[in-house]
Coordinates of C-alpha atoms and ligand atoms in Angstrom, one line a residue:
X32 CA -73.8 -25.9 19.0
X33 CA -72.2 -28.0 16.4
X34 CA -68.4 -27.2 15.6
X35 CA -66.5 -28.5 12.5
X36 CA -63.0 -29.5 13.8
X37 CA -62.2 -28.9 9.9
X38 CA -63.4 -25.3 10.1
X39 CA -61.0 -25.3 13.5
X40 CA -58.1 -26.5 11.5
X41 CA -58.5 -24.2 8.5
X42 CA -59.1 -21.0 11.1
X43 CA -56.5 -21.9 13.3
X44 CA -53.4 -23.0 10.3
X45 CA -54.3 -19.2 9.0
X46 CA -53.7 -17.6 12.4
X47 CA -50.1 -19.3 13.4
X48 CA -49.2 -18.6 9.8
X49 CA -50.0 -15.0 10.6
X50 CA -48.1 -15.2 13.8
X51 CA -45.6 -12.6 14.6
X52 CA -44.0 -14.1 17.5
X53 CA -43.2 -17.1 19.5
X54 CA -45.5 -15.6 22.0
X55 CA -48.3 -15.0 19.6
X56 CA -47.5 -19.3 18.4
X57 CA -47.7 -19.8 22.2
X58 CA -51.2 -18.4 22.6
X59 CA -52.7 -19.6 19.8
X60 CA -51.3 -22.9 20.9
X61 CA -53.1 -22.8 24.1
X62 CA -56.1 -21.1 22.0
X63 CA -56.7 -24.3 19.4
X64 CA -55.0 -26.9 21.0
X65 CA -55.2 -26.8 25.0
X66 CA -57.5 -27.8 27.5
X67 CA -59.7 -25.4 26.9
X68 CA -59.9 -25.0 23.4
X69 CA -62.6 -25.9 21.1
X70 CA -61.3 -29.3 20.4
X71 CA -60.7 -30.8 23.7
X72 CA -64.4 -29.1 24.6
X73 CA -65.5 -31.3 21.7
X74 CA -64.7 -34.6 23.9
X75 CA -67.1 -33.9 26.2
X76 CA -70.0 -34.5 23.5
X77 CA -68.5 -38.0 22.6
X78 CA -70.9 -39.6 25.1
X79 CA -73.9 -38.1 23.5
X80 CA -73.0 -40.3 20.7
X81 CA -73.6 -43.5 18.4
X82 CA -70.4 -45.5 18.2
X83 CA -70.5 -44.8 14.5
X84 CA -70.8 -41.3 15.2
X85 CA -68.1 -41.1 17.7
X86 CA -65.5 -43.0 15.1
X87 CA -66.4 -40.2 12.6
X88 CA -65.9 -37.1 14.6
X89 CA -63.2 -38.8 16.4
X90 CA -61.1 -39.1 13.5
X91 CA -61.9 -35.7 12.3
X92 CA -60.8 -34.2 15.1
X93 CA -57.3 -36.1 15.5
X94 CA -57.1 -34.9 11.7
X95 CA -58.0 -31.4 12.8
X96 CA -55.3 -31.9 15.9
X97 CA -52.4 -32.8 13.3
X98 CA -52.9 -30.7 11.0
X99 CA -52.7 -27.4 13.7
X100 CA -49.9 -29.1 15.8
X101 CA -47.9 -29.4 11.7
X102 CA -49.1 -25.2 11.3
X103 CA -47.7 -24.7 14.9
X104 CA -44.8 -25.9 14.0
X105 CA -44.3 -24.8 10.9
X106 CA -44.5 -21.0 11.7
X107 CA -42.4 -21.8 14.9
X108 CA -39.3 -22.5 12.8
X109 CA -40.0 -20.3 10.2
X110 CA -40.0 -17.7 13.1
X111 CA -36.6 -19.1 14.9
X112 CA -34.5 -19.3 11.9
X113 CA -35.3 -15.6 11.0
X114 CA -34.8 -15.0 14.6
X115 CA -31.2 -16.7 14.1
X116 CA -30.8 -14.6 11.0
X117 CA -31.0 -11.2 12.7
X118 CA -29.0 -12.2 15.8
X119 CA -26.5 -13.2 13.4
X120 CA -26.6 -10.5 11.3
X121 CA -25.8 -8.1 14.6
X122 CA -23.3 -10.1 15.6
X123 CA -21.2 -10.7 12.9
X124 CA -18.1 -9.6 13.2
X125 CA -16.0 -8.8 9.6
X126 CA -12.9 -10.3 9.7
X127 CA -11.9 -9.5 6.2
X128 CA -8.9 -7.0 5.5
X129 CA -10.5 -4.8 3.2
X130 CA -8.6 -1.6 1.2
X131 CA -10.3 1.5 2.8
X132 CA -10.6 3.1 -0.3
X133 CA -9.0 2.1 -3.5
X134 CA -7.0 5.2 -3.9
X135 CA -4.4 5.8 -6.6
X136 CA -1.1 6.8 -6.2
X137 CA 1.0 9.8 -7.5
X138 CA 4.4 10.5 -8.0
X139 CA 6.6 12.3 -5.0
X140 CA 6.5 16.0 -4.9
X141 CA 10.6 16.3 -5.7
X142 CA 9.6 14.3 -8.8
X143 CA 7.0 16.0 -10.2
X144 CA 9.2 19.1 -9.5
X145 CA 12.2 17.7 -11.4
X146 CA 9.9 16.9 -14.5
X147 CA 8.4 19.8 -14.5
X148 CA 11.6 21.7 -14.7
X149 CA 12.6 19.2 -17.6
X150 CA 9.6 20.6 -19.2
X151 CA 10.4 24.0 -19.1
X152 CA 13.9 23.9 -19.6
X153 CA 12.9 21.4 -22.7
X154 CA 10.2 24.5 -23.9
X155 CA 13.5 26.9 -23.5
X156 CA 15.5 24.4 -26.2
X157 CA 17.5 22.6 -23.5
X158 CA 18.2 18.8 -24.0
X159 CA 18.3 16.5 -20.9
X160 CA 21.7 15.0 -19.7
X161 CA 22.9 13.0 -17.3
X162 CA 26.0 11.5 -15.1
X163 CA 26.8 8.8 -12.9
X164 CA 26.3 9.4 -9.2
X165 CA 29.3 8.2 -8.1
X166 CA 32.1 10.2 -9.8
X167 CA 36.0 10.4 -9.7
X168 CA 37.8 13.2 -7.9
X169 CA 39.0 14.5 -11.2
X170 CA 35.1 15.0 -12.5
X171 CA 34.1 16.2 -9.7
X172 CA 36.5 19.0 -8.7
X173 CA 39.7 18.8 -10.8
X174 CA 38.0 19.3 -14.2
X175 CA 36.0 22.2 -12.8
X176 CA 39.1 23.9 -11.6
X177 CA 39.3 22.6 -8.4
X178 CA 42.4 21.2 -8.0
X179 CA 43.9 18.8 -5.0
X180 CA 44.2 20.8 -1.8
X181 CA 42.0 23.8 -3.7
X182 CA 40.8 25.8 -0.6
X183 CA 37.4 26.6 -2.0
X184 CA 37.3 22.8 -1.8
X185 CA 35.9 22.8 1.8
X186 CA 32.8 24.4 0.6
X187 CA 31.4 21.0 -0.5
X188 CA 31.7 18.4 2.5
X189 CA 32.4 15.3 0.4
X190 CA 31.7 11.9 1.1
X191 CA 34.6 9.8 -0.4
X192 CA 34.7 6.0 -0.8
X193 CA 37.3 3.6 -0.1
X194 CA 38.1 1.9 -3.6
X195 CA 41.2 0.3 -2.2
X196 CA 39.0 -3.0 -2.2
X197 CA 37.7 -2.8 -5.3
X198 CA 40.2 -4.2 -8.5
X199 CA 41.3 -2.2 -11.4
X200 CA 40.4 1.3 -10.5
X201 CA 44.1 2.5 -10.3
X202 CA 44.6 5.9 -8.4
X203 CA 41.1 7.3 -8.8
X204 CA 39.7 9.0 -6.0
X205 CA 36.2 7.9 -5.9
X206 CA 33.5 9.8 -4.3
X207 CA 29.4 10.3 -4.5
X208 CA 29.2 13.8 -6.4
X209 CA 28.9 16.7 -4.6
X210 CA 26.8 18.5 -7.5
X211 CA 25.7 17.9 -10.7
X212 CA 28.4 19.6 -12.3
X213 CA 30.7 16.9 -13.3
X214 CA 28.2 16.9 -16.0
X215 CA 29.0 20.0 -17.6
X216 CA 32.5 18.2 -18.2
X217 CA 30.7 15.2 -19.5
X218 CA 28.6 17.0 -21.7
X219 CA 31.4 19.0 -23.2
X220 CA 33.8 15.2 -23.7
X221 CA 30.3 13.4 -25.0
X222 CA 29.7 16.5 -27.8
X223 CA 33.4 16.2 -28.9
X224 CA 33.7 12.5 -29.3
X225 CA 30.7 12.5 -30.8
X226 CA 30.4 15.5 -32.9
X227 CA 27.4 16.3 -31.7
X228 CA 28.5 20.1 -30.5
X229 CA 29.1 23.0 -29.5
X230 CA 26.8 24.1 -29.2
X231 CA 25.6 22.7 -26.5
X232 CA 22.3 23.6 -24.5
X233 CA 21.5 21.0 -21.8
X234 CA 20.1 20.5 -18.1
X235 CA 20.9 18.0 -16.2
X236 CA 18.6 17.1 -13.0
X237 CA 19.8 14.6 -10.5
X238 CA 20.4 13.1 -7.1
X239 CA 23.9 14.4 -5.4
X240 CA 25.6 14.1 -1.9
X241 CA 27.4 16.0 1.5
X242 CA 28.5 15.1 4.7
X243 CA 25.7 17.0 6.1
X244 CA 23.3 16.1 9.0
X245 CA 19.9 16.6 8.0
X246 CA 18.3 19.9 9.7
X247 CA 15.4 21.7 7.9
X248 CA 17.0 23.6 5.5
X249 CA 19.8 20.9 4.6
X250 CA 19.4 16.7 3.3
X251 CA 22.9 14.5 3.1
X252 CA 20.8 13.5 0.1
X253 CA 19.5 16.3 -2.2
X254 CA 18.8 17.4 -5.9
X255 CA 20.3 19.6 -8.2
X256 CA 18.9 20.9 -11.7
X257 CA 22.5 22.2 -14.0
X258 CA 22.5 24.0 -17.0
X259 CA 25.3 23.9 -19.0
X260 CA 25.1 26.6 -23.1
X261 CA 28.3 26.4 -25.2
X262 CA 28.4 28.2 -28.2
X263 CA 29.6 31.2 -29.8
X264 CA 29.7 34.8 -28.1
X265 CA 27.8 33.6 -25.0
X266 CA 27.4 36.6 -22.8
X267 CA 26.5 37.2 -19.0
X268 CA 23.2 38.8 -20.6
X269 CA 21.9 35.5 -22.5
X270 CA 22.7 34.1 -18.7
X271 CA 20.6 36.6 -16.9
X272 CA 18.0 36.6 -19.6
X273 CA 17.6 32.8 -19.3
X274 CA 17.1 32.3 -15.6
X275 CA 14.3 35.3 -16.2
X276 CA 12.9 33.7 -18.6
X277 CA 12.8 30.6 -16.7
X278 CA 11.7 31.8 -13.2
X279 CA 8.6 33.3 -15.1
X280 CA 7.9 30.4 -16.9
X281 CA 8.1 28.2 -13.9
X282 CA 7.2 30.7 -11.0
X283 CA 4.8 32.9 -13.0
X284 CA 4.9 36.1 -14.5
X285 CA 4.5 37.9 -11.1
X286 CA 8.1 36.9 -10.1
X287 CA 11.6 38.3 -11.3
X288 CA 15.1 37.5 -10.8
X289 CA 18.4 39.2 -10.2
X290 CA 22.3 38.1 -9.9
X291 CA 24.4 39.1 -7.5
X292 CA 28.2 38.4 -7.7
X293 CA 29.3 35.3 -5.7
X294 CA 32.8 33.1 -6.3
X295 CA 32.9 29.4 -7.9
X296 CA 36.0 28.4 -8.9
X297 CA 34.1 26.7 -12.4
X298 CA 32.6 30.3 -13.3
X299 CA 33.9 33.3 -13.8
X300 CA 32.5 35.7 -13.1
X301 CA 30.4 34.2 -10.8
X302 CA 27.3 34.9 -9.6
X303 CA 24.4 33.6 -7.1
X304 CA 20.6 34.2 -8.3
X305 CA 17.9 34.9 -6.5
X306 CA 14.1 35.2 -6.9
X307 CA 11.8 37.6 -5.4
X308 CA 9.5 36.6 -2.8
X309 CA 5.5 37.9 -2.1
X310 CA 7.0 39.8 0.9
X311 CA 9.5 42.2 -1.3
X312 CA 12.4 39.9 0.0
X313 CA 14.8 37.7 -2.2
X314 CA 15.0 34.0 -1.9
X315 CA 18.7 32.4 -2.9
X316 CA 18.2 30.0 -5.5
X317 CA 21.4 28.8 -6.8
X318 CA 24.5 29.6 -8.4
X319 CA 26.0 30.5 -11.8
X320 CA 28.4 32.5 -14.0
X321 CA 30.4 31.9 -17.3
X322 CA 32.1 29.2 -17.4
X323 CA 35.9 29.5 -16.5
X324 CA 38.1 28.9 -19.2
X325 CA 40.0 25.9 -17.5
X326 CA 36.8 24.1 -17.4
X327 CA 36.4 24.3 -20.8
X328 CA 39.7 23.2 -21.8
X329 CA 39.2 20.3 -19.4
X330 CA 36.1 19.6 -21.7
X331 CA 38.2 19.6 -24.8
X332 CA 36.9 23.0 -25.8
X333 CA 38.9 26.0 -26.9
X334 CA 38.1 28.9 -25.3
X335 CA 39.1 31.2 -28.1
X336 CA 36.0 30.4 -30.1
X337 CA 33.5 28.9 -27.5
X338 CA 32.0 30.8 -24.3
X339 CA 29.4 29.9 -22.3
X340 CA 27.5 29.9 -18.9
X341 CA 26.4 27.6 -16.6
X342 CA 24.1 27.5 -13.6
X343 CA 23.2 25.2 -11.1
X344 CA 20.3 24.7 -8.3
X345 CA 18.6 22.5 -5.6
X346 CA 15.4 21.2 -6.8
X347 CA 14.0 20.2 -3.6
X348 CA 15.0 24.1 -2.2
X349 CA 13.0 25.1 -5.3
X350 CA 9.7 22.9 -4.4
X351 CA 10.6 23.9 -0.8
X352 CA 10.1 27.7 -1.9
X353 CA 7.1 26.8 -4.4
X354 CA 4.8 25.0 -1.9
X355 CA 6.2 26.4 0.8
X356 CA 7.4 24.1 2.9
X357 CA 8.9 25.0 5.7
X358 CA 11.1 21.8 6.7
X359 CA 13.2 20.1 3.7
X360 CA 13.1 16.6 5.8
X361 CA 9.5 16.0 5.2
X362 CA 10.4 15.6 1.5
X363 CA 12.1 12.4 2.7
X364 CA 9.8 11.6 5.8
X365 CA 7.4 9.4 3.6
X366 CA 4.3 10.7 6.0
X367 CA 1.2 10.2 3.4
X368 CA -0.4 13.1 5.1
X369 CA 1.9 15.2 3.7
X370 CA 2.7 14.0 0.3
X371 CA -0.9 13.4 -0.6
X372 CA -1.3 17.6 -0.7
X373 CA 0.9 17.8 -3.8
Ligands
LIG415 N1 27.7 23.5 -8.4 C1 27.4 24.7 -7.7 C2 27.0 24.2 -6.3 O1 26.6 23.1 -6.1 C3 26.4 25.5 -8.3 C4 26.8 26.1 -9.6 C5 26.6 25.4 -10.8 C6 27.5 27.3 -9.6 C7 27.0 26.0 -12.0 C8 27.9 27.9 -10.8 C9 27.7 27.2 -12.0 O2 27.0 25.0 -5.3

């Protein structure tokens, strides 16, 4: 039999480059290149030979060695690094803070409840006003007819502050509002001075204060939505027609509203307005009534020729009631969980 160790190299090179596996490289090793392969049987034939001969095949078959120990090789790595590759691959471990998901905010429930109100009132012909949280006694009780040592006084738990330290304040009383309606006195002094009314049609949305401890139906820190119409021949039936209109507009046309006579000392007469729930029941929303004629003086009006009403409400009872939630403290209790659902 007469072998070619060329024909060995060329057959044996394609079968480690189609090796699948180290063990595969391994056989094939042993197959074209060990003691029993082809090429070491091809030694045993060397003494059969001319010396010439014997240089010839002798050299063809070192060629034919080194060029299957190279193919060997050559697959062997190619197989390890890939091998390396997929370990690594399993292994890896992704230290990289990544965002979970690149979600987009919103704005807080309480806000998109205050704006919304804005909008209706706005729809309704209101303007928007505002006022400083931190007021002076005189805005907010003594203009509203609340004089110094007023009884009804004790109905809003006040949180006063100590201006003794701070220069050029004189005697005022300083103390985070208690309600937004100071503002109906600002209103009134801000449409005199500048001549911009009566009549006068605003709301005024904002943050206000109590000494209160925090339970599920109170916040030391709340909102209030007031509404302050000046003008001529204001009656308790514009006042009763506009919180209908408005609990439709913002409720829906299923719901209705009624008054029922309450006591402020900045109204008169007063009234507290309710809303009617699913359930047949009636849901206090806030309080109103026309606006006493001491507060209007106190706003530089004459009550001769202007009447008017006012009303006044918490926005975060309101979105309480709306979504119906049934504790006020997870308004402020930041839990994503819960303010992602609005
Ligand atoms: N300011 C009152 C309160 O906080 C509500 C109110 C506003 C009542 C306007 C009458 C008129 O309880």
């Amino acid at each position: 039999m007469t072998v070619d160790p060329q024909q060995i190299a060329v057959e044996g090179a394609a079968a480690f480059v189609a090796a699948e596996s180290l063990a595969e490289i391994h056989e094939l090793e042993l197959q074209y290149l060990g003691p029993q392969s082809l090429l070491s049987g091809m030694k045993a034939s060397f003494r059969d030979l001319e010396p010439e001969e014997r240089k010839v095949l002798g050299s063809q078959m070192n060629a034919a060695r080194q060029q299957l120990e190279l193919a060997a090789q050559d697959s062997r790595s190619k197989l390890e690094s890939a091998a390396r590759a997929a370990q690594l691959a399993t292994e890896r471990v992704d230290l990289t803070e990544t965002l979970a998901k690149a979600t987009v905010g919103h704005s807080h429930v309480i806000t998109q409840t205050w704006e919304r109100l804005e909008d209706v009132f706005c729809s309704m012909g209101f303007t928007v006003a505002d006022g400083p949280e931190v007021e002076t006694d005189w805005f907010n009780f003594e203009a509203l007819n609340l004089p110094p040592a007023h009884p009804a006084r004790s109905l809003w738990d006040t949180l006063y502050l100590d201006s003794s330290q701070l220069e050029g304040l004189g005697e005022e009383q300083l103390l985070l509002r208690t309600h937004t309606s100071p503002v109906q006195i600002r209103s009134m002094l801000r449409a005199v001075r500048d001549g911009s009314g009566p009549p006068i049609y605003v709301v005024c949305p904002g943050r206000v204060y109590r000494r209160d401890t925090a339970d599920a139906t109170h916040l030391p820190v709340f909102h209030q939505i007031e509404g302050l119409v000046i003008d001529r021949g204001i009656t308790m039936g514009d006042l009763a027609g506009t919180i209908e209109s408005f609990v439709k507009a913002y409720f829906g046309d299923e719901m209705t509203s009624r008054l029922r006579p309450s006591y402020f000392p900045f109204t008169e007469p007063s009234a507290e307005f309710d809303i009617s729930a699913a359930d047949g029941s009636w849901l206090e929303v806030g309080g109103c009534g026309m606006v006493h004629p001491n507060v209007l003086r106190a706003g530089g009006l004459d009550p001769q020729e202007w009447s008017g009403f006012a009303f006044g409400f918490g926005i975060d009872r309101l979105a309480k009631i709306r979504y119906g939630v049934e504790d006020l403290r997870e308004f402020v209790t930041n839990d994503v969980r819960f303010l992602s659902q609005f």
